[in-house]
mmCIF file of C-alpha atoms in Angstrom:
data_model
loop_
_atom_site.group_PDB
_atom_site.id
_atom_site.type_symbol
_atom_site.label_atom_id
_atom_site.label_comp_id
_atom_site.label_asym_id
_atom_site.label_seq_id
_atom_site.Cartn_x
_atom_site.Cartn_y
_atom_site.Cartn_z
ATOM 1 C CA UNK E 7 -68.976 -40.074 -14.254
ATOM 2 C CA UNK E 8 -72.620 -39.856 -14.331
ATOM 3 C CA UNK E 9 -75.345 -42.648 -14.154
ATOM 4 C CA UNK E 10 -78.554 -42.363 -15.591
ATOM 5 C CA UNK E 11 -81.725 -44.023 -14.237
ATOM 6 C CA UNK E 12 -85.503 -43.340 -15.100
ATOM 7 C CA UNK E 13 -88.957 -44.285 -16.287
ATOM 8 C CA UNK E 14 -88.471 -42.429 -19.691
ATOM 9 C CA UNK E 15 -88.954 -45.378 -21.963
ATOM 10 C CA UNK E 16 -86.818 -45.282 -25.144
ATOM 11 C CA UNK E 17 -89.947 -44.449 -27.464
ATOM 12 C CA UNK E 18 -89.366 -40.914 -27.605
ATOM 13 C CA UNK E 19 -86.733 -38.256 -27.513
ATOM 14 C CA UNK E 20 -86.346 -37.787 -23.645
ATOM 15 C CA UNK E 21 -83.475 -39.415 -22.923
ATOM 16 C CA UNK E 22 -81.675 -37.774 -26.068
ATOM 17 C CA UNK E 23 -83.143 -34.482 -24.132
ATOM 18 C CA UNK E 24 -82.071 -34.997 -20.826
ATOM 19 C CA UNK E 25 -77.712 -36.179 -22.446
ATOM 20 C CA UNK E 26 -78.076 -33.241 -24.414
ATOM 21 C CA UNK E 27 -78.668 -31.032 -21.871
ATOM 22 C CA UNK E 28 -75.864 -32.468 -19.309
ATOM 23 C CA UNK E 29 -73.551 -32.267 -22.466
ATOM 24 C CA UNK E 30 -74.224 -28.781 -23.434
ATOM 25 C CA UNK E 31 -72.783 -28.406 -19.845
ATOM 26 C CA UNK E 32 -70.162 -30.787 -19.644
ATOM 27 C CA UNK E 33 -69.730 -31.880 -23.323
ATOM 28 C CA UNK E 34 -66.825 -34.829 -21.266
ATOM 29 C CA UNK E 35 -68.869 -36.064 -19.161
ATOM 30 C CA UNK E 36 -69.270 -39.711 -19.145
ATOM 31 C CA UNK E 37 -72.819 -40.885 -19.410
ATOM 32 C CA UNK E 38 -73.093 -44.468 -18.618
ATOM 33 C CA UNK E 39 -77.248 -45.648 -18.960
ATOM 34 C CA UNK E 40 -78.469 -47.598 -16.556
ATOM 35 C CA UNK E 41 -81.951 -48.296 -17.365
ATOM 36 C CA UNK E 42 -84.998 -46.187 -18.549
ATOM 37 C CA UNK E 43 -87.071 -48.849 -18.405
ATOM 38 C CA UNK E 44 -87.932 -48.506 -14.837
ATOM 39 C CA UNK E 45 -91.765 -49.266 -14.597
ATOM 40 C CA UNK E 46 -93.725 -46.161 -15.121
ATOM 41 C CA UNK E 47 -93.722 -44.364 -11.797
ATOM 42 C CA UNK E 48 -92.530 -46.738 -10.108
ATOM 43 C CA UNK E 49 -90.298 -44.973 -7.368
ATOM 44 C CA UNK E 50 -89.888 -48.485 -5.112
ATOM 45 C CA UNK E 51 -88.847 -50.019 -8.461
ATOM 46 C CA UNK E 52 -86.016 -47.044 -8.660
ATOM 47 C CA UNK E 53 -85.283 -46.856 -5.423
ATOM 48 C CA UNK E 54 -84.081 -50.503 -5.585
ATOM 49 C CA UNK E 55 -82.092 -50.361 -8.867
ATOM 50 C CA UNK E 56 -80.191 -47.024 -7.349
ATOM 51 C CA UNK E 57 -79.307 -48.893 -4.655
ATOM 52 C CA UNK E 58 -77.572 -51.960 -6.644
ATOM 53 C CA UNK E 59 -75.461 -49.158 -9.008
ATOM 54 C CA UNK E 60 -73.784 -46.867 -6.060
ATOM 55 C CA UNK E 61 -72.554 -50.109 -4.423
ATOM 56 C CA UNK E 62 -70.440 -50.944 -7.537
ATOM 57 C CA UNK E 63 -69.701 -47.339 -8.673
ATOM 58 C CA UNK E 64 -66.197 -45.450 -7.870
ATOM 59 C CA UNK E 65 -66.052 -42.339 -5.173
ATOM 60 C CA UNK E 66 -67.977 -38.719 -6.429
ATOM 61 C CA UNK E 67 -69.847 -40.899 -9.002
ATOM 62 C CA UNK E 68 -73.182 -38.877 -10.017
ATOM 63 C CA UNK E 69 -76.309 -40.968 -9.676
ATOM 64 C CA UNK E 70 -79.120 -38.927 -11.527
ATOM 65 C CA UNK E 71 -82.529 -40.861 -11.041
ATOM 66 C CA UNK E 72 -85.774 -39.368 -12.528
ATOM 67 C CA UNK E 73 -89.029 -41.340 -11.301
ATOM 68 C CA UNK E 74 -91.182 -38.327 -10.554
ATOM 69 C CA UNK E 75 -94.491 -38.658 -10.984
ATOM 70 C CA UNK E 76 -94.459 -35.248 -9.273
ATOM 71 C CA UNK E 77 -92.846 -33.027 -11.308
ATOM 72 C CA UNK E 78 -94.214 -29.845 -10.876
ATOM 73 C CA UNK E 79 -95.116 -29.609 -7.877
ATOM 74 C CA UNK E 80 -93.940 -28.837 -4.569
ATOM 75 C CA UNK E 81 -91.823 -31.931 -4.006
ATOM 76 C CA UNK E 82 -88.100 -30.675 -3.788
ATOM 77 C CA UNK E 83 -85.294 -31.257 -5.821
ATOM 78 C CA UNK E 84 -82.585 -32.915 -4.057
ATOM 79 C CA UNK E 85 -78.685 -33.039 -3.967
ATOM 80 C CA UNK E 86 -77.285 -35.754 -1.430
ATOM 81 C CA UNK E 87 -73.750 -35.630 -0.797
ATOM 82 C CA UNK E 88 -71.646 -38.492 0.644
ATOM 83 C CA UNK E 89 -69.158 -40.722 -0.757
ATOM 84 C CA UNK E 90 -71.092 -39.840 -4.140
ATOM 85 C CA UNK E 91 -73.994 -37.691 -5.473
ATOM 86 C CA UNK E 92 -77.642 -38.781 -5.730
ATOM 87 C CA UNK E 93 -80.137 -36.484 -8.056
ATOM 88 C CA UNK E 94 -83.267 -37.199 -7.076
ATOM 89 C CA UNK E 95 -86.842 -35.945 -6.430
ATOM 90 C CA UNK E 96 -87.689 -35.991 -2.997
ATOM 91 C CA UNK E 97 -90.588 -38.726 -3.297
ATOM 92 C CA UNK E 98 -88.531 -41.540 -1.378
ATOM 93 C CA UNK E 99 -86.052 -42.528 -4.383
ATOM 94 C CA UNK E 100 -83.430 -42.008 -2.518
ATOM 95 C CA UNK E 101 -84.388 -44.743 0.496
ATOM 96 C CA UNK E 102 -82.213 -47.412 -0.429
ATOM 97 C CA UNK E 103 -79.163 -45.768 -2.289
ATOM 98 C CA UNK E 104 -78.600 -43.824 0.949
ATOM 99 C CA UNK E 105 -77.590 -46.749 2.354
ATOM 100 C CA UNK E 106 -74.393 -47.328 0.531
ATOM 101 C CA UNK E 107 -73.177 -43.571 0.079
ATOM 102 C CA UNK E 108 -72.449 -42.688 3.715
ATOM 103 C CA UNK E 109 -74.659 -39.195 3.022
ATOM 104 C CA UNK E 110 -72.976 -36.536 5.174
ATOM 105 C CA UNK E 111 -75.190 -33.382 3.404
ATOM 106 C CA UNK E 112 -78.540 -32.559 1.759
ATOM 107 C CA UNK E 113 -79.531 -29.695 -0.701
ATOM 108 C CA UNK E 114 -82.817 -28.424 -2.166
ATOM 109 C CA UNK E 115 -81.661 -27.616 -5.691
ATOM 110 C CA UNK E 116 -83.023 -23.435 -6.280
ATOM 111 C CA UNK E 117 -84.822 -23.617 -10.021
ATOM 112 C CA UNK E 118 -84.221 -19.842 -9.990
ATOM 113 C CA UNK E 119 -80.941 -20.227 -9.656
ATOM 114 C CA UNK E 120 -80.850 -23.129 -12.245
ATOM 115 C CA UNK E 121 -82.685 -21.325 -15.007
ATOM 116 C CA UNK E 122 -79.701 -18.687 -14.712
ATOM 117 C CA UNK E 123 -77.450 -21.203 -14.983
ATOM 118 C CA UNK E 124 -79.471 -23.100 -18.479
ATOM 119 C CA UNK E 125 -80.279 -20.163 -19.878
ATOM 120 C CA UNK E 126 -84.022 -20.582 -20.277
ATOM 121 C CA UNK E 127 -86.836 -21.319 -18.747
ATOM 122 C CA UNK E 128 -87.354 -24.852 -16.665
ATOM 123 C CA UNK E 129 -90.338 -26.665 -18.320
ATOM 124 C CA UNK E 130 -92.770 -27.799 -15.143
ATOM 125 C CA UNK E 131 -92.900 -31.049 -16.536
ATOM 126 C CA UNK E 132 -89.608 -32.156 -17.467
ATOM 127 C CA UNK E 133 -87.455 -31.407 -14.910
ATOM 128 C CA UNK E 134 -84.774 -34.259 -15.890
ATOM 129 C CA UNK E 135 -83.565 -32.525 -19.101
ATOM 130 C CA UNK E 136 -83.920 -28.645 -16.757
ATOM 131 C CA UNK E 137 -83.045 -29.448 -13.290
ATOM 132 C CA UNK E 138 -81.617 -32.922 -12.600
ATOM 133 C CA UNK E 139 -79.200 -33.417 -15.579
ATOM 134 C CA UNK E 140 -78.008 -30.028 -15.497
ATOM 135 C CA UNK E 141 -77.469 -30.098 -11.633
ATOM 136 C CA UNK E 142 -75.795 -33.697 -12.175
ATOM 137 C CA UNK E 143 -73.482 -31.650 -15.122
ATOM 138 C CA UNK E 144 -72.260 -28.857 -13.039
ATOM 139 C CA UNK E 145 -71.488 -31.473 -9.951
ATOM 140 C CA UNK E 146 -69.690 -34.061 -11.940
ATOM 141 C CA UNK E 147 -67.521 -30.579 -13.534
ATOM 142 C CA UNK E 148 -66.552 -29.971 -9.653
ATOM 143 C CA UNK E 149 -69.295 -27.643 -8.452
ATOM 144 C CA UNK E 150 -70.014 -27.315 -4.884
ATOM 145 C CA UNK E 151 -73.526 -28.186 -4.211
ATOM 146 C CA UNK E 152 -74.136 -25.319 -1.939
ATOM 147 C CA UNK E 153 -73.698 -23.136 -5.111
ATOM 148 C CA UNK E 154 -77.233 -24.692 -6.958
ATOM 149 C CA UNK E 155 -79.295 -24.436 -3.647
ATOM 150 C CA UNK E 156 -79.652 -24.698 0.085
ATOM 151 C CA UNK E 157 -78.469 -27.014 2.402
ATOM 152 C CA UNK E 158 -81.105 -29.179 4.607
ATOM 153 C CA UNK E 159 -81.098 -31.629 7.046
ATOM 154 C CA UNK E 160 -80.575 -35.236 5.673
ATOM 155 C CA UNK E 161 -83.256 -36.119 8.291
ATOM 156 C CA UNK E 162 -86.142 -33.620 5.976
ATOM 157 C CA UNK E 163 -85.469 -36.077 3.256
ATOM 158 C CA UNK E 164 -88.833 -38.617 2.105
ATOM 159 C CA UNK E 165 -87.967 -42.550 2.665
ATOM 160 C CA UNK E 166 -90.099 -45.264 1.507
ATOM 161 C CA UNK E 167 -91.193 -47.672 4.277
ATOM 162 C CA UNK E 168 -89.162 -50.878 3.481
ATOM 163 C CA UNK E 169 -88.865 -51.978 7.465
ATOM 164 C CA UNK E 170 -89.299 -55.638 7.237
ATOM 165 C CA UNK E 171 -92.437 -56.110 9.646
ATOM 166 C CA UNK E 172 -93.123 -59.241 12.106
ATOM 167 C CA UNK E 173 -96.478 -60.548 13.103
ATOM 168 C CA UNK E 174 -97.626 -63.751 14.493
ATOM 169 C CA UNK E 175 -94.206 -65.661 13.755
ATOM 170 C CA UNK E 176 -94.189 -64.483 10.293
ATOM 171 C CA UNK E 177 -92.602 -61.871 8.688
ATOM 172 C CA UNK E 178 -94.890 -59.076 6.181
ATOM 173 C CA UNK E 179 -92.633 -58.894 3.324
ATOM 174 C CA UNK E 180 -92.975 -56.158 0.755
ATOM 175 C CA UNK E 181 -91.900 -56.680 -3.316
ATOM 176 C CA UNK E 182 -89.350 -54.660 -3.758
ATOM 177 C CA UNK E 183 -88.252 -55.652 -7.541
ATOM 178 C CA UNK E 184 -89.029 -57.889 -9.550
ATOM 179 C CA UNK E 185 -86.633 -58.977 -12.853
ATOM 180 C CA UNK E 186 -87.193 -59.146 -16.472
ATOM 181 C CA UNK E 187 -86.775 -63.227 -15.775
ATOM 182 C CA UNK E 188 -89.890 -63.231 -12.492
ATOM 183 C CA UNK E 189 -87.201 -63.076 -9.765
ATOM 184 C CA UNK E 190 -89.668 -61.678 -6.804
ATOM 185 C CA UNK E 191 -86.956 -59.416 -4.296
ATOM 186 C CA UNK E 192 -88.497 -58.979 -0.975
ATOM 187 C CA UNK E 193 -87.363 -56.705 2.049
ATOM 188 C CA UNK E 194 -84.990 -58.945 3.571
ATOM 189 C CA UNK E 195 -81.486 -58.642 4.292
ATOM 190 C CA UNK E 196 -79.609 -60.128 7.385
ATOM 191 C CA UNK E 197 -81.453 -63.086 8.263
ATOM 192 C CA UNK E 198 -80.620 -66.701 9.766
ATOM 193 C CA UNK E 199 -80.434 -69.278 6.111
ATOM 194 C CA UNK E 200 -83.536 -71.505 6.930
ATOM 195 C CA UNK E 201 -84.311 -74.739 5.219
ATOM 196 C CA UNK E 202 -87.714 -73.245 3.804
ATOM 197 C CA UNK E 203 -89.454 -70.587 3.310
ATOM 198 C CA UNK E 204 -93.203 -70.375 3.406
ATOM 199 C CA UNK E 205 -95.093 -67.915 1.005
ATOM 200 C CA UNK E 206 -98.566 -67.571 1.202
ATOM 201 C CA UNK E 207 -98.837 -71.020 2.409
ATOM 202 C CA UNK E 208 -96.476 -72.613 -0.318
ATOM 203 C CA UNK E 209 -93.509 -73.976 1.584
ATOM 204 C CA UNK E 210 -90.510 -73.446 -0.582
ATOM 205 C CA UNK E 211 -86.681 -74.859 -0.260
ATOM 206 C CA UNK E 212 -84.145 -72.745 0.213
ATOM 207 C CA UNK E 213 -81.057 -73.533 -2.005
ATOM 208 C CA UNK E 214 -78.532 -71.602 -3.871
ATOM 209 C CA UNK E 215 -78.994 -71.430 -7.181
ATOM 210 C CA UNK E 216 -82.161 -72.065 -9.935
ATOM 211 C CA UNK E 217 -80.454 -75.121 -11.061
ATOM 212 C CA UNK E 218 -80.803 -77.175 -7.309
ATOM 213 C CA UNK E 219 -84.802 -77.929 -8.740
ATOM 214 C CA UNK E 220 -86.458 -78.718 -11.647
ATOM 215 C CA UNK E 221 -87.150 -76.820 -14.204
ATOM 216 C CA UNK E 222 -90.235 -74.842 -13.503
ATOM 217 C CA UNK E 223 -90.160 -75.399 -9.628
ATOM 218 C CA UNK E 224 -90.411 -72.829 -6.787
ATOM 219 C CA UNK E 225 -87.313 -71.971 -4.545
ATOM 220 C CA UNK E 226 -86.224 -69.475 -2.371
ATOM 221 C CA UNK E 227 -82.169 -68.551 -2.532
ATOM 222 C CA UNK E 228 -80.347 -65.311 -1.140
ATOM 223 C CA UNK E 229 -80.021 -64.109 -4.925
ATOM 224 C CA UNK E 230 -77.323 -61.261 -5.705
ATOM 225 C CA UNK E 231 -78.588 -58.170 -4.241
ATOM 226 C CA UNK E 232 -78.113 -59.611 -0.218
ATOM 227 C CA UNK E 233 -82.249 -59.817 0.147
ATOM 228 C CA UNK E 234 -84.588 -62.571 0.556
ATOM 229 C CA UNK E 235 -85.569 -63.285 -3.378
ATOM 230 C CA UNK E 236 -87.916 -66.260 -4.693
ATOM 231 C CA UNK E 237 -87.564 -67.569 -8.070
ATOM 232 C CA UNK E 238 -89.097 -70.597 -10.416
ATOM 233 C CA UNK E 239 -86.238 -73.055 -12.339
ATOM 234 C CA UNK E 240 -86.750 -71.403 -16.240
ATOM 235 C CA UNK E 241 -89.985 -69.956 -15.413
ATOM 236 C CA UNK E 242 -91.282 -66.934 -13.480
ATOM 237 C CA UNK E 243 -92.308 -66.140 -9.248
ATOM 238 C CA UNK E 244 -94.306 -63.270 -10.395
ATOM 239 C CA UNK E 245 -96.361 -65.159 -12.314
ATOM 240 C CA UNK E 246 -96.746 -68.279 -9.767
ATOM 241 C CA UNK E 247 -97.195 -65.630 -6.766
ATOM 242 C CA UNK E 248 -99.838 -63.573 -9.132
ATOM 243 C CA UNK E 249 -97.681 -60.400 -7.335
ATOM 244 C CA UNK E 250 -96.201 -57.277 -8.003
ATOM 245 C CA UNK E 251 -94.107 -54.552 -7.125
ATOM 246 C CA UNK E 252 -95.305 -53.092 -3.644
ATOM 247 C CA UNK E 253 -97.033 -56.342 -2.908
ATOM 248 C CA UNK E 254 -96.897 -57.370 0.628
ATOM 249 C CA UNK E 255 -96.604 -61.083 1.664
ATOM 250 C CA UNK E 256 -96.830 -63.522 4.791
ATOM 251 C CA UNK E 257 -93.330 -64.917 4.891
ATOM 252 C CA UNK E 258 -92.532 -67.929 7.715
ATOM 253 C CA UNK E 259 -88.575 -69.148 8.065
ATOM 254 C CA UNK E 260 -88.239 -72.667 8.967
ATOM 255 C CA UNK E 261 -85.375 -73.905 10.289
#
């Protein structure tokens, strides 16, 4: 089984490239999409959706994610091995999948070795269709990763800096997703339930579900994904908050 996630769009034929390519490999593998709608290079945005798919995904799943505004250059391309597979650029995509996958190995994928193995020449710019979906192929057919490239220490690998950070009583809080309906995610997992939460000076209830306030009110709720999330009743944070992903915000827990 093999996921796909990446900031391909659906316009053109990149996608169709990249299944074509792991097909040609392993013509049963089972593709399942997850999204390549991921905002255009937005490798916090990935990170985060990797992380909710391996949680829900069966042992020596393939997770293939492609965010790489790199491509090209000399960022490595990664194999992580653990309870399942993440194919990723080394640019910090794999941060918070790593968490759920109990990583016991690392490999820098060897394009020599994997333009021997496709038969042509890998493209410098398009290293999901050459690299990462044929390296996903050959895994998912029961190929030791060892055999497509080196082995290096899971400690070499790129992490984003998502360490919820504490200052004055407050906590800085960065976006970490937002949703198609303005659900703002921030960095915050494990934390006491307060009665509010204050956001850039707008003290907000914390409740359970969008329904508790009106429609078009602020609240603050654990949401799915275990982190911190603030949403409007029928309407949108991101637009209320004026914020982004990446955005950092002043967050106070009252209790």
């Amino acid at each position: 089984m093999i996921t796909l996630t990446t900031d391909f769009g659906t316009k053109g034929p990149y996608v169709g490239e990249m299944k074509g390519a792991i097909l040609s490999i392993n013509p049963k593998a089972m593709l399942i999409d997850i999204t390549h709608s991921i905002t255009r290079h937005s490798v916090l945005e990935g990170s985060f959706v990797m992380e909710q798919v391996v949680k829900y995904y069966p042992k020596d799943t393939v997770h293939i994610g492609v965010i790489d505004p790199g491509v090209g250059t000399e960022r490595k391309a990664l194999i992580i091995e653990g309870d399942q597979f993440l194919v990723v650029p080394d640019n910090g995509l794999a941060t918070l999948p790593l968490k759920h996958i109990n990583p016991t190995a690392a490999y820098e994928i060897d394009i020599k070795k994997m333009e021997a193995i496709i038969g042509r020449k890998i493209s410098s710019t398009f290293h999901g269709r050459d690299v990462f979906g044929p390296a996903g192929a050959l895994l998912d057919l029961g190929y030791e990763p060892s055999r497509l490239g080196k082995e290096i220490s899971l400690d070499e690998i790129i992490k984003l800096d998502l360490k919820p950070k504490q200052k004055d009583g407050k906590w800085i809080l960065k976006v970490i997703y937002i949703d198609d309906f303005g659900n703002v995610i921030l960095n915050l997992e494990d934390y006491e339930r307060p009665k509010y939460v204050e956001v850039e000076g707008l003290k907000i209830p914390y409740l359970d579900t969008y329904g508790q306030v009106k429609k078009g009110e602020l609240l603050a709720l654990p949401g799915s994904h275990d982190y911190l999330e603030i949403a409007v009743n029928q309407g949108s944070a991101a637009e209320v908050l004026g914020v982004k992903v990446g955005d950092e915000l002043e967050v106070r827990l009252w209790r």
